[in-house]
GROMACS .gro file of C-alpha atoms in nm:
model
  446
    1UNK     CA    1  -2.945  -3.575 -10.881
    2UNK     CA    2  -3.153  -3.237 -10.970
    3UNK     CA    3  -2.957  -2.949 -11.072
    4UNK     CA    4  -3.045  -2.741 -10.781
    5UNK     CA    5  -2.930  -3.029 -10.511
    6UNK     CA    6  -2.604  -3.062 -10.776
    7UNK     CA    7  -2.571  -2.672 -10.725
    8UNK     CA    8  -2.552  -2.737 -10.345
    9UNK     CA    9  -2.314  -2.995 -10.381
   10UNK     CA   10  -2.091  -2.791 -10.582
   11UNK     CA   11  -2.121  -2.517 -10.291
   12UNK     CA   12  -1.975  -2.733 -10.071
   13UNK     CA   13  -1.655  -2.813 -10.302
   14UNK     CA   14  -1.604  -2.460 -10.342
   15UNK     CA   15  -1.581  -2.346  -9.966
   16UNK     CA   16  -1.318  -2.639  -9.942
   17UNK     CA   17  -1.145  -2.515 -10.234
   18UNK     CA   18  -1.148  -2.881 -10.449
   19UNK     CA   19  -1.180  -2.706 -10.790
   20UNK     CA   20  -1.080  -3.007 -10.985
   21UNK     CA   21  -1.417  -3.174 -10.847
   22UNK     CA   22  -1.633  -2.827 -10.973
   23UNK     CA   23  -1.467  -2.833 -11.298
   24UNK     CA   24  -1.585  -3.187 -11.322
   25UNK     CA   25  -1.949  -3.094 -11.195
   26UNK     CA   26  -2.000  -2.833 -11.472
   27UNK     CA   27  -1.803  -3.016 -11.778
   28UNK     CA   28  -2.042  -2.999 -12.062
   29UNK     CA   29  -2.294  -2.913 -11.841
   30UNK     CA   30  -2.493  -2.598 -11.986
   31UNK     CA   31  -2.799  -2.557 -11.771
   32UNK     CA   32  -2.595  -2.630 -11.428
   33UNK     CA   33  -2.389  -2.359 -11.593
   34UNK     CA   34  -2.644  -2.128 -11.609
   35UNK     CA   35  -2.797  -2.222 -11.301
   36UNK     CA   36  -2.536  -2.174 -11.091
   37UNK     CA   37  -2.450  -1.832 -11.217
   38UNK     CA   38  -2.813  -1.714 -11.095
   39UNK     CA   39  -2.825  -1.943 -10.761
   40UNK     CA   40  -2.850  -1.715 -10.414
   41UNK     CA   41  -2.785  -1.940 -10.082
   42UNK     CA   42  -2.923  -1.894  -9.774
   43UNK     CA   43  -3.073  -1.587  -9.559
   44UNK     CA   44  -2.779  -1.337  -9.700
   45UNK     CA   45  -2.817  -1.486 -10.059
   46UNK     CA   46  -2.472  -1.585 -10.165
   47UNK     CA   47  -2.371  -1.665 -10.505
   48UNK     CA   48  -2.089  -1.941 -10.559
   49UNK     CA   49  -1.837  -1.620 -10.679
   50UNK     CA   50  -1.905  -1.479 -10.331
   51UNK     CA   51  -1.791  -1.802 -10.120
   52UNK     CA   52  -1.496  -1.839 -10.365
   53UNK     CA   53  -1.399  -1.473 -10.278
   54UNK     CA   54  -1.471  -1.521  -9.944
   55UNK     CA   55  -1.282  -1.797  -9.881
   56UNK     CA   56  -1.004  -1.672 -10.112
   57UNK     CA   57  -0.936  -1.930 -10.376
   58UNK     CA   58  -0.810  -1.761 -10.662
   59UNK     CA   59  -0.836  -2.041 -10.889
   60UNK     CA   60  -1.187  -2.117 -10.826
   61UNK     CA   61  -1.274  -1.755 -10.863
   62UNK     CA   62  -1.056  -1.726 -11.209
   63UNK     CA   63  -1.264  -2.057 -11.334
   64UNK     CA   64  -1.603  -1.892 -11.246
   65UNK     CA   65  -1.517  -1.566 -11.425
   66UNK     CA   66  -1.340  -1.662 -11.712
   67UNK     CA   67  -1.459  -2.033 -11.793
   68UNK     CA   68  -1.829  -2.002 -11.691
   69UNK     CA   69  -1.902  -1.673 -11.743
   70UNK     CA   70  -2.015  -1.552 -11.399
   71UNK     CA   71  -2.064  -1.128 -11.343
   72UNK     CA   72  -1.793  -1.026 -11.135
   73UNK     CA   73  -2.096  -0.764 -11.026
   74UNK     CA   74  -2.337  -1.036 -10.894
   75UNK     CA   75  -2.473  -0.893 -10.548
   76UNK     CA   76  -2.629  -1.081 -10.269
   77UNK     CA   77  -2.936  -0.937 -10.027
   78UNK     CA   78  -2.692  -0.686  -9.838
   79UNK     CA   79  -2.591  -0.544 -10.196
   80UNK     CA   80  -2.223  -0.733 -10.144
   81UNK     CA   81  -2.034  -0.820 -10.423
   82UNK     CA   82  -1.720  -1.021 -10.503
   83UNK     CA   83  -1.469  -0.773 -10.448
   84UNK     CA   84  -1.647  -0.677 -10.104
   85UNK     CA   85  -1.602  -1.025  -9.965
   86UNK     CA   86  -1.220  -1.075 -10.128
   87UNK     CA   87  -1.177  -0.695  -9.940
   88UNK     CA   88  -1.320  -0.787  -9.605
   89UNK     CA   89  -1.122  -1.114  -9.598
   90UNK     CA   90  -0.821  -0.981  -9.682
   91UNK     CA   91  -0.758  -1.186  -9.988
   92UNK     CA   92  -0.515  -0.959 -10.184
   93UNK     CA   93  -0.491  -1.191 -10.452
   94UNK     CA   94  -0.881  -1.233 -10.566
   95UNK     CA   95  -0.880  -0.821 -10.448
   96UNK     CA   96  -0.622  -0.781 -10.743
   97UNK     CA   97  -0.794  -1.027 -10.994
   98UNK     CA   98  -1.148  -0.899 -10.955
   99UNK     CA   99  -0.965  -0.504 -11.031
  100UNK     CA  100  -0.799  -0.605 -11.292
  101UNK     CA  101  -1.094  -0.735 -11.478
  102UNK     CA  102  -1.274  -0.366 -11.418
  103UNK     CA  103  -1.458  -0.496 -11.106
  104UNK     CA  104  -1.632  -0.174 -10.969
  105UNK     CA  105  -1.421  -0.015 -10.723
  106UNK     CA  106  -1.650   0.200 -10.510
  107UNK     CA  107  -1.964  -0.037 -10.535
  108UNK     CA  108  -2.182   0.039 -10.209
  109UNK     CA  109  -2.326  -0.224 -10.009
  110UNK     CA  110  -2.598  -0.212  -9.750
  111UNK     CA  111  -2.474   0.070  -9.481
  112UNK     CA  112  -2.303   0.251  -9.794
  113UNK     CA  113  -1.949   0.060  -9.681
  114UNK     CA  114  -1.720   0.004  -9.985
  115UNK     CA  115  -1.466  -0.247 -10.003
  116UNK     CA  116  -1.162   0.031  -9.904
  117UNK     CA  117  -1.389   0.081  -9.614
  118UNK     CA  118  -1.404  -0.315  -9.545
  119UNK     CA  119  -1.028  -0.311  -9.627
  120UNK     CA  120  -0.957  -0.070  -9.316
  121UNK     CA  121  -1.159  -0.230  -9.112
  122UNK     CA  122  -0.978  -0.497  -9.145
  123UNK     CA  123  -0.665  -0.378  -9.161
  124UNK     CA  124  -0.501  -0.485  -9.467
  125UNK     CA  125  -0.258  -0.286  -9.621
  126UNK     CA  126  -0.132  -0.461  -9.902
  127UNK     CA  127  -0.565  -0.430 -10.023
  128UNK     CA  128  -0.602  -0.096  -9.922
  129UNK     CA  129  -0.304   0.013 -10.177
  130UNK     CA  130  -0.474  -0.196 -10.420
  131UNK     CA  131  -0.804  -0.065 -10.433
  132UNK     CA  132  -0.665   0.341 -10.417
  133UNK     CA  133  -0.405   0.235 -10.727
  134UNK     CA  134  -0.742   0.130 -10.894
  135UNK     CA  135  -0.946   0.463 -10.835
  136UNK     CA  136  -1.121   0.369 -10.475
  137UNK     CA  137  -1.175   0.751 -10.324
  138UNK     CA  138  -1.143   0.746  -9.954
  139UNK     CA  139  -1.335   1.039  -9.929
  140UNK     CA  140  -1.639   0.887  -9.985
  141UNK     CA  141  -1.875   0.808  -9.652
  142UNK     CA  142  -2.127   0.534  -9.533
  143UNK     CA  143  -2.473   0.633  -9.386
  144UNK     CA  144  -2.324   0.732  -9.062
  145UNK     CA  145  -2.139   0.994  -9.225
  146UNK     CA  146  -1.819   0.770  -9.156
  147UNK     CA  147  -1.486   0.760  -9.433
  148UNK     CA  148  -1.252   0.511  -9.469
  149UNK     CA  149  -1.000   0.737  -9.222
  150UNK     CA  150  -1.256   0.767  -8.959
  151UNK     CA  151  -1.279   0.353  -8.969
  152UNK     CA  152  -0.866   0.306  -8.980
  153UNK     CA  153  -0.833   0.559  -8.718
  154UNK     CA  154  -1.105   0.321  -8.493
  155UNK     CA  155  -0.887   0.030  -8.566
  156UNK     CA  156  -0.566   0.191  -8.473
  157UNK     CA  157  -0.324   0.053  -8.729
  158UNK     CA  158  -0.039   0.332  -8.759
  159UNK     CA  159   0.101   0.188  -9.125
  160UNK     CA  160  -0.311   0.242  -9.288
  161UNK     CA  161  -0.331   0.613  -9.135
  162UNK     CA  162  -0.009   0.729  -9.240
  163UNK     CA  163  -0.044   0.563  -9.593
  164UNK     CA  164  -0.419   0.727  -9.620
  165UNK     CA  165  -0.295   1.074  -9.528
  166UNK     CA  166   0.038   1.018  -9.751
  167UNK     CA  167  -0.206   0.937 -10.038
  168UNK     CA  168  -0.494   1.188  -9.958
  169UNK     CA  169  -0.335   1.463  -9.778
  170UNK     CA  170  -0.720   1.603  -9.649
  171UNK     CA  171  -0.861   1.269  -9.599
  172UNK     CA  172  -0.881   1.336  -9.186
  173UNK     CA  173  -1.048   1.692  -9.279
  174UNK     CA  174  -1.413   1.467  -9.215
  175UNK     CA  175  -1.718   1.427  -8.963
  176UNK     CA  176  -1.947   1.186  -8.899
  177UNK     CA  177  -2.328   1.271  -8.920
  178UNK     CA  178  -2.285   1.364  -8.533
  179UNK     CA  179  -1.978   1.592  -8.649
  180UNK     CA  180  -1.692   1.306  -8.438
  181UNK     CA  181  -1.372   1.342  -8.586
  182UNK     CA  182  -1.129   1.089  -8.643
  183UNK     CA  183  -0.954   1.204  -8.357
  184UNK     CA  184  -1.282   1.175  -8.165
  185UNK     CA  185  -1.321   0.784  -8.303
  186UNK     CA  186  -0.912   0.689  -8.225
  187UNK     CA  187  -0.933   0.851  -7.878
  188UNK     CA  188  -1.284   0.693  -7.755
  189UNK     CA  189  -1.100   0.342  -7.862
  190UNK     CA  190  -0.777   0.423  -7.685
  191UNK     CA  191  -0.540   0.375  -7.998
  192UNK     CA  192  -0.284   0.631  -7.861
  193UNK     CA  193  -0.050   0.560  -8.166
  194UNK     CA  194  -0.286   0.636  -8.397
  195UNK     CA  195  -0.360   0.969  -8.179
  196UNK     CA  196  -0.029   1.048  -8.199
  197UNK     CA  197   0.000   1.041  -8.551
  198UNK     CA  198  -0.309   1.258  -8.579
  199UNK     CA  199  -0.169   1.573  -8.397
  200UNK     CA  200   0.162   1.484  -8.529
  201UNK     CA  201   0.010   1.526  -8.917
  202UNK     CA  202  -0.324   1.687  -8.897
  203UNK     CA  203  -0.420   1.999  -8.763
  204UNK     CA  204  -0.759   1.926  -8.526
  205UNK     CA  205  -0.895   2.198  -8.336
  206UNK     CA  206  -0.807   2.187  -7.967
  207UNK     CA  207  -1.147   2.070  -7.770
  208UNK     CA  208  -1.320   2.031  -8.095
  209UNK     CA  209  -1.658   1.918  -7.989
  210UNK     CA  210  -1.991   1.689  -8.200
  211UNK     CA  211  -2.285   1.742  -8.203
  212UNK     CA  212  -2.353   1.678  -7.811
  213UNK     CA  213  -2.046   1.870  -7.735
  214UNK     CA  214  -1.817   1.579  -7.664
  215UNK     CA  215  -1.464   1.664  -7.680
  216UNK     CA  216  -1.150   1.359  -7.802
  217UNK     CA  217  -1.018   1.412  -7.443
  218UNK     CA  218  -1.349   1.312  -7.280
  219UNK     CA  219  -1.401   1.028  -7.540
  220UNK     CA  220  -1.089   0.860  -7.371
  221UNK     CA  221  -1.110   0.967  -7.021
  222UNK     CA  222  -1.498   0.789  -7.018
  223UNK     CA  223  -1.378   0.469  -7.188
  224UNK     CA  224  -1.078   0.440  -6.947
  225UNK     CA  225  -0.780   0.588  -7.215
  226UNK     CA  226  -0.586   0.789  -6.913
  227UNK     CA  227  -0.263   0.746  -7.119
  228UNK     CA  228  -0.446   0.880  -7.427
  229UNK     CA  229  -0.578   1.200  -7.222
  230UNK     CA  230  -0.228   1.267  -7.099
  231UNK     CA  231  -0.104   1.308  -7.470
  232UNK     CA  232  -0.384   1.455  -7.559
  233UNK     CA  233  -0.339   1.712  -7.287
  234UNK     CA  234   0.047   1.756  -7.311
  235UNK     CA  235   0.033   1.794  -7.740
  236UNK     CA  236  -0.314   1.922  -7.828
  237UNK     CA  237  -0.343   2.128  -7.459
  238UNK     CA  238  -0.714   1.953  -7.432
  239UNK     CA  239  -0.896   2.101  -7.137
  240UNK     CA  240  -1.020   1.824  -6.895
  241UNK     CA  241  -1.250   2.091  -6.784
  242UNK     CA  242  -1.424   2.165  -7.045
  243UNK     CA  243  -1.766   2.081  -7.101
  244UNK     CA  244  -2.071   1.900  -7.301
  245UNK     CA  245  -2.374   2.061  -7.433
  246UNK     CA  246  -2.533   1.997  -7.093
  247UNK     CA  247  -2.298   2.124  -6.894
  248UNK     CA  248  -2.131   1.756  -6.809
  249UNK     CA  249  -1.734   1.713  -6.722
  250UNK     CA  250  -1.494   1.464  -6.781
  251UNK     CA  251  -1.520   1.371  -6.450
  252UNK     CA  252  -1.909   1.281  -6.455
  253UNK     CA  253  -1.825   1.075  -6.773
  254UNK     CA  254  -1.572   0.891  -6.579
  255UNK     CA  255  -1.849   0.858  -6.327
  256UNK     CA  256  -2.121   0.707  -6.543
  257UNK     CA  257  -1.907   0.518  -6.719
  258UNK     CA  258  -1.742   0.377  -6.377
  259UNK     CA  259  -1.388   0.457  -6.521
  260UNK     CA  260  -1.291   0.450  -6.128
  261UNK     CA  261  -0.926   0.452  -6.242
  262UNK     CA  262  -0.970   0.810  -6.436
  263UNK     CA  263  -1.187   0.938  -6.150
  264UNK     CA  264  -0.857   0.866  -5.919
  265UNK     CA  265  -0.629   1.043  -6.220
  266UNK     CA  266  -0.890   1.369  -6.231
  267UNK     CA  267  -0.909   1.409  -5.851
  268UNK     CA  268  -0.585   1.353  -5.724
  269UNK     CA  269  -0.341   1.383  -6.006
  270UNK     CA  270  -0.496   1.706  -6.170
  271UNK     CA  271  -0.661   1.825  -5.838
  272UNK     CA  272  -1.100   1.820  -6.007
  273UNK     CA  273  -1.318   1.924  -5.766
  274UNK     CA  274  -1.474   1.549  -5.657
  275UNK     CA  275  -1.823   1.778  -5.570
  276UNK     CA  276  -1.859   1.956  -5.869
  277UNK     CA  277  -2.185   2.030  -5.930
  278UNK     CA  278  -2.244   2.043  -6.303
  279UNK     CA  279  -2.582   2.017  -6.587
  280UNK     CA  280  -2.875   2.262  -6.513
  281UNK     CA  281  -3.002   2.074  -6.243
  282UNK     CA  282  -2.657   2.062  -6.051
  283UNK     CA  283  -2.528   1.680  -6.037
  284UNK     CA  284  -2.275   1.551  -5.909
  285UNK     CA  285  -2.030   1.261  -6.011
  286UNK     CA  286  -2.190   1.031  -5.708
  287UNK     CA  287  -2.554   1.164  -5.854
  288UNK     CA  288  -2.438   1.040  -6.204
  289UNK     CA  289  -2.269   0.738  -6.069
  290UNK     CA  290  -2.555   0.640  -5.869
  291UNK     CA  291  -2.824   0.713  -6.164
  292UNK     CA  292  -2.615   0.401  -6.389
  293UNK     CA  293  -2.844   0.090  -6.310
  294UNK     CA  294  -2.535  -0.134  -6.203
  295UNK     CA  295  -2.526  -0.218  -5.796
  296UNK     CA  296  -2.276  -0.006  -5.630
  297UNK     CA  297  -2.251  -0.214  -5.281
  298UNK     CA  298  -2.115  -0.570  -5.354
  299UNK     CA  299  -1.782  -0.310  -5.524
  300UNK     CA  300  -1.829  -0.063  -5.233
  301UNK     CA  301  -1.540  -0.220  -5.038
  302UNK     CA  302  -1.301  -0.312  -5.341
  303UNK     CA  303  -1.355   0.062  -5.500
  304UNK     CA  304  -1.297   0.244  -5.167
  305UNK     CA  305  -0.979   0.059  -5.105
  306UNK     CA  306  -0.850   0.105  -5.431
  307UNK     CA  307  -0.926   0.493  -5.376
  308UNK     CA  308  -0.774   0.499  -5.059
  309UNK     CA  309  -0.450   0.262  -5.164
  310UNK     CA  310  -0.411   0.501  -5.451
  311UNK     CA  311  -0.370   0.816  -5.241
  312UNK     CA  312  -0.203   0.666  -5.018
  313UNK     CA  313   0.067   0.564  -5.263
  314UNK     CA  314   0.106   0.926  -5.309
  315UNK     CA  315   0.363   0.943  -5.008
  316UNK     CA  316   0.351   0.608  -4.830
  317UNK     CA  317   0.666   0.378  -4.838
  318UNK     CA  318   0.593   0.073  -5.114
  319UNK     CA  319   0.708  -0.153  -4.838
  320UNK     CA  320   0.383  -0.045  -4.649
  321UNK     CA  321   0.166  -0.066  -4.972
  322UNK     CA  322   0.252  -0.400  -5.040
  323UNK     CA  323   0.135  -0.518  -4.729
  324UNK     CA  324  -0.225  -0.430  -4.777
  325UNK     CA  325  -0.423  -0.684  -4.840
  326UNK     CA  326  -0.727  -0.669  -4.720
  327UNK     CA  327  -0.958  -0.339  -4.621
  328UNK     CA  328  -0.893  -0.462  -4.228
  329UNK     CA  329  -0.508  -0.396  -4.332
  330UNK     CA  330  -0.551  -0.072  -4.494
  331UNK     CA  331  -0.771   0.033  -4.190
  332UNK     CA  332  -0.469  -0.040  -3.941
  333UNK     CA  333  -0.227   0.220  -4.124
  334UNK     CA  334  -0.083   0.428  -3.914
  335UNK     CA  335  -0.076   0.673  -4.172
  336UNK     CA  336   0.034   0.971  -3.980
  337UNK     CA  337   0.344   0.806  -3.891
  338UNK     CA  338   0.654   0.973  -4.097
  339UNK     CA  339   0.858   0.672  -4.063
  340UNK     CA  340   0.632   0.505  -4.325
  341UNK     CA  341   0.617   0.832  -4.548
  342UNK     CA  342   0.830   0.842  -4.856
  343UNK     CA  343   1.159   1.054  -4.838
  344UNK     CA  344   1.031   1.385  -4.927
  345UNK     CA  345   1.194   1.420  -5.315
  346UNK     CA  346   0.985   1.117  -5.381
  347UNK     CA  347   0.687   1.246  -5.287
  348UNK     CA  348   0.432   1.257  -5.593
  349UNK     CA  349   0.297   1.592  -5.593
  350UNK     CA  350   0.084   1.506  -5.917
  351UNK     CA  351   0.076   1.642  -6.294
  352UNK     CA  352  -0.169   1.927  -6.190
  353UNK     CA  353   0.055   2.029  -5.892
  354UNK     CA  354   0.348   1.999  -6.081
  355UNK     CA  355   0.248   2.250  -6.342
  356UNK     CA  356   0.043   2.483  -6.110
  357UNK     CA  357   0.397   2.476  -5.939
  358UNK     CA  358   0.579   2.575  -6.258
  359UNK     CA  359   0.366   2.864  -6.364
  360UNK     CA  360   0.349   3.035  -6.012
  361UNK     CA  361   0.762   3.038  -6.023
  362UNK     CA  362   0.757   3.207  -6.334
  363UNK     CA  363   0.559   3.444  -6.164
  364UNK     CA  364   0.676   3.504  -5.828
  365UNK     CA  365   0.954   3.788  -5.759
  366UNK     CA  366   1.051   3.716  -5.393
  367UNK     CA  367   1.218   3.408  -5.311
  368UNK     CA  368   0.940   3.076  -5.315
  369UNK     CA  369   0.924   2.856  -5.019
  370UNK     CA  370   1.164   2.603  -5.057
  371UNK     CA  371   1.108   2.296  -5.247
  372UNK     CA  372   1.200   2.064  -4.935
  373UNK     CA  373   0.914   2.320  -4.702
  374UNK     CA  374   0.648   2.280  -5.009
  375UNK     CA  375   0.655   1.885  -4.984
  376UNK     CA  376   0.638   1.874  -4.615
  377UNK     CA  377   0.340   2.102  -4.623
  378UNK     CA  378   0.205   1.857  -4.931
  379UNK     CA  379   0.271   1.552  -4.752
  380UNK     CA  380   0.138   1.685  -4.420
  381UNK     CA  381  -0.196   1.785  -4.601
  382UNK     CA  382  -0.194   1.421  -4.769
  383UNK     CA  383  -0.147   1.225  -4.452
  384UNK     CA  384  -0.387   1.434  -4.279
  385UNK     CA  385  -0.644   1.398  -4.520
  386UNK     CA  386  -0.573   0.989  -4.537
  387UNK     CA  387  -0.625   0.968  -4.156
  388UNK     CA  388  -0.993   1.169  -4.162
  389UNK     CA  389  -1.083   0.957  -4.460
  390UNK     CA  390  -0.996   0.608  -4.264
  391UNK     CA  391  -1.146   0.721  -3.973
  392UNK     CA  392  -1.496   0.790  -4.163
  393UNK     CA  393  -1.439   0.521  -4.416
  394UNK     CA  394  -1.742   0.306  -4.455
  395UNK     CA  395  -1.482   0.034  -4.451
  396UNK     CA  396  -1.494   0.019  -4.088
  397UNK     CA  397  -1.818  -0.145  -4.087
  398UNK     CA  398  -1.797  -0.537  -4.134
  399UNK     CA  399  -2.118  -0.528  -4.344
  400UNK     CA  400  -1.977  -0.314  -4.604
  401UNK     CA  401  -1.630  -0.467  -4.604
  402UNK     CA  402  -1.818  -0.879  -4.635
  403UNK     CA  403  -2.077  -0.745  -4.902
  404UNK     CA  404  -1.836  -0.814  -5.159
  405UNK     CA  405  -1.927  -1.186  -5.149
  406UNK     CA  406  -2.169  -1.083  -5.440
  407UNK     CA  407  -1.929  -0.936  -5.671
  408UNK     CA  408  -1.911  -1.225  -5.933
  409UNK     CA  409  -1.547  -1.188  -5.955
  410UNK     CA  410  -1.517  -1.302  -5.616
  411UNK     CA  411  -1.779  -1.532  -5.620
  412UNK     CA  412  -1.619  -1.715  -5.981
  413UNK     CA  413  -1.281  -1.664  -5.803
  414UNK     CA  414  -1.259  -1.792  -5.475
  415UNK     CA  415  -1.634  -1.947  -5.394
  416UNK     CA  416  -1.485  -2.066  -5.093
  417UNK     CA  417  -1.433  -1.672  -4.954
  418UNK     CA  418  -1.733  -1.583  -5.077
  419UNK     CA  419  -1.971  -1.829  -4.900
  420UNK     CA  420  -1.740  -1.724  -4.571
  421UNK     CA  421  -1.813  -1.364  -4.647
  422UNK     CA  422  -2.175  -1.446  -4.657
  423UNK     CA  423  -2.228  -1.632  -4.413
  424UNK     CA  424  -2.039  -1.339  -4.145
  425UNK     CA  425  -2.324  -1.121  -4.345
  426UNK     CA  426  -2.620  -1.351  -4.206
  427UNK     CA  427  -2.427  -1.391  -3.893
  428UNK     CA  428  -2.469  -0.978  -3.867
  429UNK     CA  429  -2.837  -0.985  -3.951
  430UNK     CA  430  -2.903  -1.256  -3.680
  431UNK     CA  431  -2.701  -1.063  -3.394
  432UNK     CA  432  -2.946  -0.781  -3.526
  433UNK     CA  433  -3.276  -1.009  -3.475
  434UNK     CA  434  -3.360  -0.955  -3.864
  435UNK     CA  435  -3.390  -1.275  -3.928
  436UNK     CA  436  -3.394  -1.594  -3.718
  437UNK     CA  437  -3.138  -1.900  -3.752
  438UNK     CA  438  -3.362  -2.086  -3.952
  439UNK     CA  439  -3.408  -1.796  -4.203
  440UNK     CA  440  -3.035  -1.777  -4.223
  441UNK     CA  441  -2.985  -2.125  -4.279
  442UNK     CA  442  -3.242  -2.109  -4.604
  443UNK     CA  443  -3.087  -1.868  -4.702
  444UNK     CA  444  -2.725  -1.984  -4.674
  445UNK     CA  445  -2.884  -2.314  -4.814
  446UNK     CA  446  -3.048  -2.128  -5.139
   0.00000   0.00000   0.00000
C-alpha cells in the first residue's frame, strides 16, 4: 500500500477512535510520520489532529502531539485549528489538553470566530471556563461585529451569561456592526430568561435602537416573542409604539412577518390603532401584509376565525368557545346574547385598558364610574363590535370559508376534507357558468 492510501486508512481508524491500530500504522514508520503530519483531507482540508479533536479522543490526540510530533497549530482551509474543533464539539478534555500545552487561545478562524465564541455557541460551560482561565478575552468580535456575549445571549443559556458577566463585568457593553445589542440578539430569538437576566444585570437603554432603528421590543414582537415583549414592557418600559428609521411600528412588523398572534396582542390587548398609517408613503399593516409574497386566501378563513375567536374570548362564556369548530359555528353566535357573556369581574378588559384604567384613577377627583358600570359599558362595546364584524365577515361567503383546501396543512392533514372542500369550490364556479362540468372534472382529476 502507498503511503498516501495508508494515510487514508489511518483516517478512518482515527474517526473510530482504534488508536492501538494507528500506533501500529506509524511504528517505525518515519516518512508515514511525516506525511501524515502535513496531509489535508477533503474540500475543508482536515488534518488527522483535527478529526481526533473533533471526534474527541483524547488519547489519539495525546499520541499525535506528543509521540509524532504533530503542531497543535496546524490549520485547515477555514483557518480552524485543533482547539477550534475540541471547542465546537464540546470536548472539555482535548479543550484542556491542547491549553495546557500553550495551544493559542484566541486563534481566529475564517469569520474571525474563536474557540470561546464556538464554545458559546455551543453552549458548554465547563469549555467556556476553560478557555477564560487560559487568557481567551470575550471582548474580542468576529466580522459581524459580534462577541462571545452577543452569541450566548442568541443561544439563551442562563448559566454562560451570568458566568460571562460574573467574569467580565462590561462584556454586554457591545454592538454588532449594525449597532444590535445583546439584548437586541436574545429578544429577536425569544430567550426570555436570558432577557431577564439582561435587565436584571445590565443597564440597556430603554428603546435602544441599530442602525435601522429597530428596537429589542420589536425584535420579539416580529418573530412572535409576545411573552418576551410583555417583560420587556413591564421591566425596561419598552414603547410598542415607537418607531424604525422609516417610520414602521411594531405592529407592521408583526404584519410582514405574519406574527397574526402579536397582531391580536397589539390590537386588542394594548388597544394599536389596526389602520395606522405609518412610513412616508402612509402604509398600513394590510398594505405591508399584503406586499409579503406568501398567498393570503387559502389562510383567509383560518386567520379570520382565529381573530374573531380571540375577541370573542374577551367576554364570551368558554362553554360557548369550545363549541366552535368550524367558521359556519362561529358565524351562528348569538353574540349579543348576555346569557353567553362572561360574569362581568371576568371580563378581560386587556393590559392596555387595565393600565389606562389605573392612571386615570390616580387622576380623577370626583368619584369614577363604578367598576361593575365600566365593564358593562366594555362588554357592551365588545359584543357590539363582534356582531358588526360577523355580519360583514368575509366568512359568510362559502368560497372564502372552502378556499382553505389549499393550505398544505389541511391538505397533509386531512386530504380527505380537502378534496371535499374543493370540490364545493368547483361546484361554486359551475353554478356560476365559469367553467363547464367537464372543466371541473379535469380539474378535480389533476
Amino acid at each position: 500500500m502507498g503511503d498516501e492510501a495508508c494515510v487514508q486508512s489511518v483516517l478512518r481508524l482515527v474517526q473510530e477512535g482504534q488508536l492501538s491500530a494507528v500506533q501500529d500504522k506509524f511504528s517505525g514508520d518515519l516518512q508515514l510520520q511525516s506525511l501524515a503530519k502535513k496531509t489535508h483531507f477533503g474540500k475543508s482540508g482536515d488534518t488527522l489532529l483535527h478529526y481526533a479533536c473533533r471526534s474527541g479522543h483524547l488519547d489519539m490526540l495525546r499520541f499525535f502531539v506528543e509521540e509524532i510530533g504533530f503542531d497543535t497549530e496546524l490549520v485547515n482551509r477555514d483557518y480552524k485549528r485543533a482547539l477550534h474543533e475540541a471547542a465546537s464539539m464540546g470536548h472539555v478534555d482535548c479543550v484542556r489538553y491542547l491549553t495546557a500545552r500553550g495551544a493559542k487561545i484566541d486563534s481566529l478562524k475564517k469569520a474571525d470566530w474563536t474557540p470561546l465564541m464556538m464554545a458559546c455557541a455551543k453552549k458548554n460551560l465547563d469549555v467556556i471556563k476553560n478557555l477564560i482561565n487560559h487568557g481567551a478575552n470575550p471582548a474580542l468580535k468576529n466580522k459581524d461585529g459580534w462577541n462571545c456575549f452577543h452569541i450566548a445571549c442568541r443561544d439563551g443559556d442562563p448559566s454562560i451569561v451570568h458566568y460571562l458577566i460574573d467574569t467580565c463585568p462590561e462584556v454586554w457593553k457591545t454592538k454588532s456592526n449594525t449597532s444590535r445589542t445583546p439584548l437586541h440578539t436574545a429578544a429577536m430569538h425569544g430567550c426570555a430568561e436570558v432577557v431577564n437576566i439582561l435587565l436584571d444585570r445590565c443597564h440597556f437603554e430603554t428603546d435602544d435602537r441599530d442602525s435601522c432603528g429597530i428596537t429589542p421590543l420589536m425584535d420579539a414582537l416580529r418573530n412572535g416573542h409576545i411573552g418576551v415583549s410583555e417583560v420587556l414592557m413591564k421591566k425596561h418600559q419598552a414603547s410598542f409604539t415607537a418607531s424604525d428609521n422609516l417610520g414602521t411600528k411594531a405592529l407592521q412588523h408583526a404584519a410582514v412577518t405574519g406574527q397574526d398572534g402579536v397582531i391580536c396582542y397589539l390590537v386588542q390587548r394594548l388597544g394599536v390603532n389596526i389602520n395606522e398609517q405609518v412610513t412616508d408613503i402612509q402604509l398600513t399593516a394590510l398594505h405591508l401584509a399584503a406586499k409579503t409574497d406568501a398567498p393570503m386566501m387559502p389562510f383567509l378563513a383560518k386567520d379570520l376565525q382565529a381573530v374573531l375567536k380571540s375577541l370573542i374570548s374577551c367576554f364570551m362564556k368558554r362553554e360557548v368557545l369550545d363549541n366552535i369548530k368550524t367558521p359556519v359555528q362561529m358565524l351562528k353566535i348569538d353574540v349579543l346574547d348576555k346569557t353567553l357573556h362572561l360574569p362581568q369581574k371576568e371580563v378581560d378588559l386587556g393590559f392596555a385598558t387595565k393600565q389606562a384604567l389605573e392612571k386615570a384613577l390616580e387622576k380623577l377627583l370626583e368619584k369614577p364610574l363604578p367598576g361593575q358600570q365600566f365593564r358593562r359599558e366594555c362588554v357592551a362595546f365588545l359584543s357590539a363590535t363582534a356582531k358588526k364584524l360577523l355580519d360583514k365577515c368575509p366568512l359568510n361567503y362559502a368560497a372564502v370559508r372552502h378556499m382553505a383546501c389549499l393550505d398544505p396543512v389541511t391538505m397533509i392533514s386531512d386530504e380527505r376534507c380537502a378534496i371535499s372542500m374543493f370540490e364545493k369550490i368547483l361546484q361554486l364556479l359551475l353554478n356560476a357558468k365559469w367553467h363547464t362540468a367537464e372543466d371541473c372534472d379535469q380539474i378535480l382529476s389533476e
